[in-house]
PDB file of C-alpha atoms in Angstrom:
ATOM      1  CA  ALA L   1      -5.713  70.864 -36.884  1.00  0.00           C
ATOM      2  CA  LEU L   2      -4.308  69.989 -40.618  1.00  0.00           C
ATOM      3  CA  PHE L   3      -3.755  66.530 -39.505  1.00  0.00           C
ATOM      4  CA  THR L   4      -7.339  66.030 -38.003  1.00  0.00           C
ATOM      5  CA  ASP L   5      -8.599  67.825 -41.423  1.00  0.00           C
ATOM      6  CA  VAL L   6      -6.660  65.428 -43.688  1.00  0.00           C
ATOM      7  CA  VAL L   7      -7.729  62.381 -41.680  1.00  0.00           C
ATOM      8  CA  SER L   8     -11.411  63.419 -41.920  1.00  0.00           C
ATOM      9  CA  GLN L   9     -10.971  63.830 -45.851  1.00  0.00           C
ATOM     10  CA  VAL L  10      -8.992  60.578 -46.167  1.00  0.00           C
ATOM     11  CA  LEU L  11     -11.913  58.959 -44.192  1.00  0.00           C
ATOM     12  CA  VAL L  12     -14.322  60.032 -46.696  1.00  0.00           C
ATOM     13  CA  LEU L  13     -12.359  58.535 -49.542  1.00  0.00           C
ATOM     14  CA  GLU L  14     -11.724  55.279 -47.497  1.00  0.00           C
ATOM     15  CA  LYS L  15     -15.518  54.738 -47.259  1.00  0.00           C
ATOM     16  CA  LYS L  16     -16.169  55.532 -50.693  1.00  0.00           C
ATOM     17  CA  TYR L  17     -13.364  53.386 -52.576  1.00  0.00           C
ATOM     18  CA  PHE L  18     -12.891  50.466 -50.161  1.00  0.00           C
ATOM     19  CA  PRO L  19     -15.661  47.698 -49.177  1.00  0.00           C
ATOM     20  CA  LYS L  20     -16.135  47.513 -45.305  1.00  0.00           C
ATOM     21  CA  HIS L  21     -14.138  44.507 -44.866  1.00  0.00           C
ATOM     22  CA  GLU L  22     -11.052  46.258 -46.618  1.00  0.00           C
ATOM     23  CA  SER L  23     -11.650  49.681 -44.900  1.00  0.00           C
ATOM     24  CA  LEU L  24      -9.612  51.219 -42.015  1.00  0.00           C
ATOM     25  CA  ARG L  25     -12.131  53.913 -41.340  1.00  0.00           C
ATOM     26  CA  ALA L  26     -12.685  52.598 -37.868  1.00  0.00           C
ATOM     27  CA  THR L  27      -8.995  52.581 -36.906  1.00  0.00           C
ATOM     28  CA  LEU L  28      -7.492  55.104 -39.399  1.00  0.00           C
ATOM     29  CA  GLU L  29      -6.501  57.990 -37.300  1.00  0.00           C
ATOM     30  CA  ALA L  30      -5.198  55.851 -34.359  1.00  0.00           C
ATOM     31  CA  GLU L  31      -3.159  53.848 -37.071  1.00  0.00           C
ATOM     32  CA  ALA L  32      -1.727  57.042 -38.661  1.00  0.00           C
ATOM     33  CA  ARG L  33      -0.628  58.251 -35.199  1.00  0.00           C
ATOM     34  CA  LYS L  34       1.527  54.955 -34.593  1.00  0.00           C
ATOM     35  CA  ARG L  35       5.262  55.557 -34.529  1.00  0.00           C
ATOM     36  CA  ASN L  36       5.499  52.898 -37.314  1.00  0.00           C
ATOM     37  CA  ALA L  37       2.920  54.430 -39.483  1.00  0.00           C
ATOM     38  CA  ILE L  38       3.265  56.968 -42.415  1.00  0.00           C
ATOM     39  CA  LEU L  39       0.386  58.871 -43.886  1.00  0.00           C
ATOM     40  CA  LEU L  40       0.855  60.685 -47.002  1.00  0.00           C
ATOM     41  CA  ALA L  41      -1.737  62.749 -48.739  1.00  0.00           C
ATOM     42  CA  CYS L  42      -1.614  64.666 -51.976  1.00  0.00           C
ATOM     43  CA  ILE L  43      -3.496  67.866 -51.444  1.00  0.00           C
ATOM     44  CA  MET L  44      -4.873  70.133 -53.812  1.00  0.00           C
ATOM     45  CA  ASN L  45      -4.866  73.969 -52.653  1.00  0.00           C
ATOM     46  CA  ALA L  46      -7.746  75.805 -54.377  1.00  0.00           C
ATOM     47  CA  GLU L  47      -8.445  79.323 -53.100  1.00  0.00           C
ATOM     48  CA  SER L  48      -7.076  78.433 -49.574  1.00  0.00           C
ATOM     49  CA  ASP L  49      -9.376  75.373 -49.429  1.00  0.00           C
ATOM     50  CA  LEU L  50      -7.276  72.229 -48.912  1.00  0.00           C
ATOM     51  CA  THR L  51      -8.706  69.093 -50.667  1.00  0.00           C
ATOM     52  CA  VAL L  52      -7.064  65.735 -50.224  1.00  0.00           C
ATOM     53  CA  VAL L  53      -7.197  64.117 -53.725  1.00  0.00           C
ATOM     54  CA  GLY L  54      -5.212  61.098 -52.795  1.00  0.00           C
ATOM     55  CA  TYR L  55      -3.468  59.296 -49.898  1.00  0.00           C
ATOM     56  CA  LEU L  56      -0.960  56.412 -49.216  1.00  0.00           C
ATOM     57  CA  MET L  57      -0.509  54.551 -45.721  1.00  0.00           C
ATOM     58  CA  ILE L  58       2.607  52.779 -44.861  1.00  0.00           C
ATOM     59  CA  GLN L  59       3.218  50.353 -41.843  1.00  0.00           C
ATOM     60  CA  ARG L  60       6.997  49.892 -41.427  1.00  0.00           C
ATOM     61  CA  SER L  61       9.522  48.211 -39.088  1.00  0.00           C
ATOM     62  CA  SER L  62      13.284  49.346 -39.127  1.00  0.00           C
ATOM     63  CA  VAL L  63      14.060  47.560 -42.352  1.00  0.00           C
ATOM     64  CA  TYR L  64      10.769  46.484 -43.852  1.00  0.00           C
ATOM     65  CA  ALA L  65       7.431  48.319 -44.862  1.00  0.00           C
ATOM     66  CA  THR L  66       4.013  47.634 -46.216  1.00  0.00           C
ATOM     67  CA  ILE L  67       2.167  50.000 -48.227  1.00  0.00           C
ATOM     68  CA  THR L  68      -1.342  49.362 -46.809  1.00  0.00           C
ATOM     69  CA  LYS L  69      -3.500  51.753 -48.622  1.00  0.00           C
ATOM     70  CA  VAL L  70      -3.640  53.784 -51.887  1.00  0.00           C
ATOM     71  CA  ALA L  71      -6.517  55.595 -52.901  1.00  0.00           C
ATOM     72  CA  VAL L  72      -6.820  58.591 -55.460  1.00  0.00           C
ATOM     73  CA  ARG L  73     -10.115  60.340 -56.068  1.00  0.00           C
ATOM     74  CA  GLU L  74     -11.878  59.220 -59.120  1.00  0.00           C
ATOM     75  CA  ASP L  75     -11.829  62.669 -60.878  1.00  0.00           C
ATOM     76  CA  CYS L  76      -8.158  62.999 -60.212  1.00  0.00           C
ATOM     77  CA  ARG L  77      -7.271  59.577 -61.775  1.00  0.00           C
ATOM     78  CA  GLN L  78      -4.652  59.320 -64.614  1.00  0.00           C
ATOM     79  CA  ARG L  79      -3.236  62.618 -63.684  1.00  0.00           C
ATOM     80  CA  GLY L  80      -0.040  61.475 -61.936  1.00  0.00           C
ATOM     81  CA  VAL L  81      -1.506  61.557 -58.328  1.00  0.00           C
ATOM     82  CA  GLY L  82      -0.650  57.867 -57.638  1.00  0.00           C
ATOM     83  CA  SER L  83       2.829  58.295 -59.114  1.00  0.00           C
ATOM     84  CA  LEU L  84       3.528  61.214 -56.981  1.00  0.00           C
ATOM     85  CA  LEU L  85       2.131  59.356 -53.978  1.00  0.00           C
ATOM     86  CA  LEU L  86       4.222  56.415 -54.621  1.00  0.00           C
ATOM     87  CA  GLU L  87       7.404  58.162 -55.514  1.00  0.00           C
ATOM     88  CA  ALA L  88       7.056  60.076 -52.167  1.00  0.00           C
ATOM     89  CA  ALA L  89       6.497  56.889 -50.348  1.00  0.00           C
ATOM     90  CA  LEU L  90       9.592  55.375 -51.907  1.00  0.00           C
ATOM     91  CA  GLU L  91      11.827  58.403 -51.082  1.00  0.00           C
ATOM     92  CA  ARG L  92      10.865  58.624 -47.738  1.00  0.00           C
ATOM     93  CA  LEU L  93      11.201  54.759 -47.076  1.00  0.00           C
ATOM     94  CA  CYS L  94      14.741  55.079 -48.861  1.00  0.00           C
ATOM     95  CA  ALA L  95      15.796  57.894 -46.299  1.00  0.00           C
ATOM     96  CA  LEU L  96      14.509  55.803 -43.676  1.00  0.00           C
ATOM     97  CA  ARG L  97      16.820  52.862 -44.877  1.00  0.00           C
ATOM     98  CA  VAL L  98      13.973  50.600 -45.265  1.00  0.00           C
ATOM     99  CA  CYS L  99      15.153  47.531 -47.321  1.00  0.00           C
ATOM    100  CA  SER L 100      12.265  46.062 -48.546  1.00  0.00           C
ATOM    101  CA  VAL L 101       8.678  47.173 -49.471  1.00  0.00           C
ATOM    102  CA  SER L 102       5.596  45.229 -50.281  1.00  0.00           C
ATOM    103  CA  LEU L 103       2.135  45.662 -51.045  1.00  0.00           C
ATOM    104  CA  HIS L 104      -1.015  43.582 -51.864  1.00  0.00           C
ATOM    105  CA  VAL L 105      -2.961  44.473 -54.999  1.00  0.00           C
ATOM    106  CA  ASP L 106      -6.012  42.873 -56.782  1.00  0.00           C
ATOM    107  CA  VAL L 107      -4.535  42.337 -60.393  1.00  0.00           C
ATOM    108  CA  ALA L 108      -8.038  43.055 -61.574  1.00  0.00           C
ATOM    109  CA  ARG L 109      -7.502  46.658 -60.630  1.00  0.00           C
ATOM    110  CA  THR L 110      -5.514  47.248 -63.709  1.00  0.00           C
ATOM    111  CA  PRO L 111      -4.282  50.894 -63.396  1.00  0.00           C
ATOM    112  CA  ALA L 112      -3.050  50.164 -59.946  1.00  0.00           C
ATOM    113  CA  TYR L 113      -1.361  47.182 -60.807  1.00  0.00           C
ATOM    114  CA  LYS L 114       0.348  48.899 -63.865  1.00  0.00           C
ATOM    115  CA  LEU L 115       1.371  51.766 -61.417  1.00  0.00           C
ATOM    116  CA  TYR L 116       3.274  49.314 -59.028  1.00  0.00           C
ATOM    117  CA  CYS L 117       4.892  47.431 -61.971  1.00  0.00           C
ATOM    118  CA  LYS L 118       6.312  50.750 -63.350  1.00  0.00           C
ATOM    119  CA  TYR L 119       7.880  51.319 -59.926  1.00  0.00           C
ATOM    120  CA  GLY L 120       9.508  47.773 -59.943  1.00  0.00           C
ATOM    121  CA  PHE L 121       7.092  45.839 -57.817  1.00  0.00           C
ATOM    122  CA  VAL L 122       6.807  42.292 -58.854  1.00  0.00           C
ATOM    123  CA  ILE L 123       4.319  39.492 -57.925  1.00  0.00           C
ATOM    124  CA  ASP L 124       5.871  37.404 -55.221  1.00  0.00           C
ATOM    125  CA  ALA L 125       2.587  35.174 -54.756  1.00  0.00           C
ATOM    126  CA  ARG L 126      -0.669  35.162 -56.279  1.00  0.00           C
ATOM    127  CA  ILE L 127      -3.788  34.275 -53.842  1.00  0.00           C
ATOM    128  CA  GLU L 128      -6.530  32.540 -55.595  1.00  0.00           C
ATOM    129  CA  ARG L 129     -10.094  33.186 -54.398  1.00  0.00           C
TER     130      ARG L 129
END
């Protein structure tokens, strides 16, 4: 029941913050249930009402992982939620002995780009549009 509630709230955020061509809304639950997937959610507990304020999705192999989604509710940004999610993800991946982690980011999304730089991510390639 908790997983279903978290996924339904993540889907709301997914729809709100990602354009249709970037969204996983049609496949998110199925993707999150795969053995090689990790879905982390930052949950605020207010009077026994659980609210997802951010989430991070990972696809991994035995030694390589890709962070495929990170989103934080607008009213919760600049409060450490993204850092908390990223730290938890990197800690989990380290425990799983993953050697390499990658992600894609639009450098125009400055707060996200700065967050990833803060945790040691570097530009490997730049895709021009």
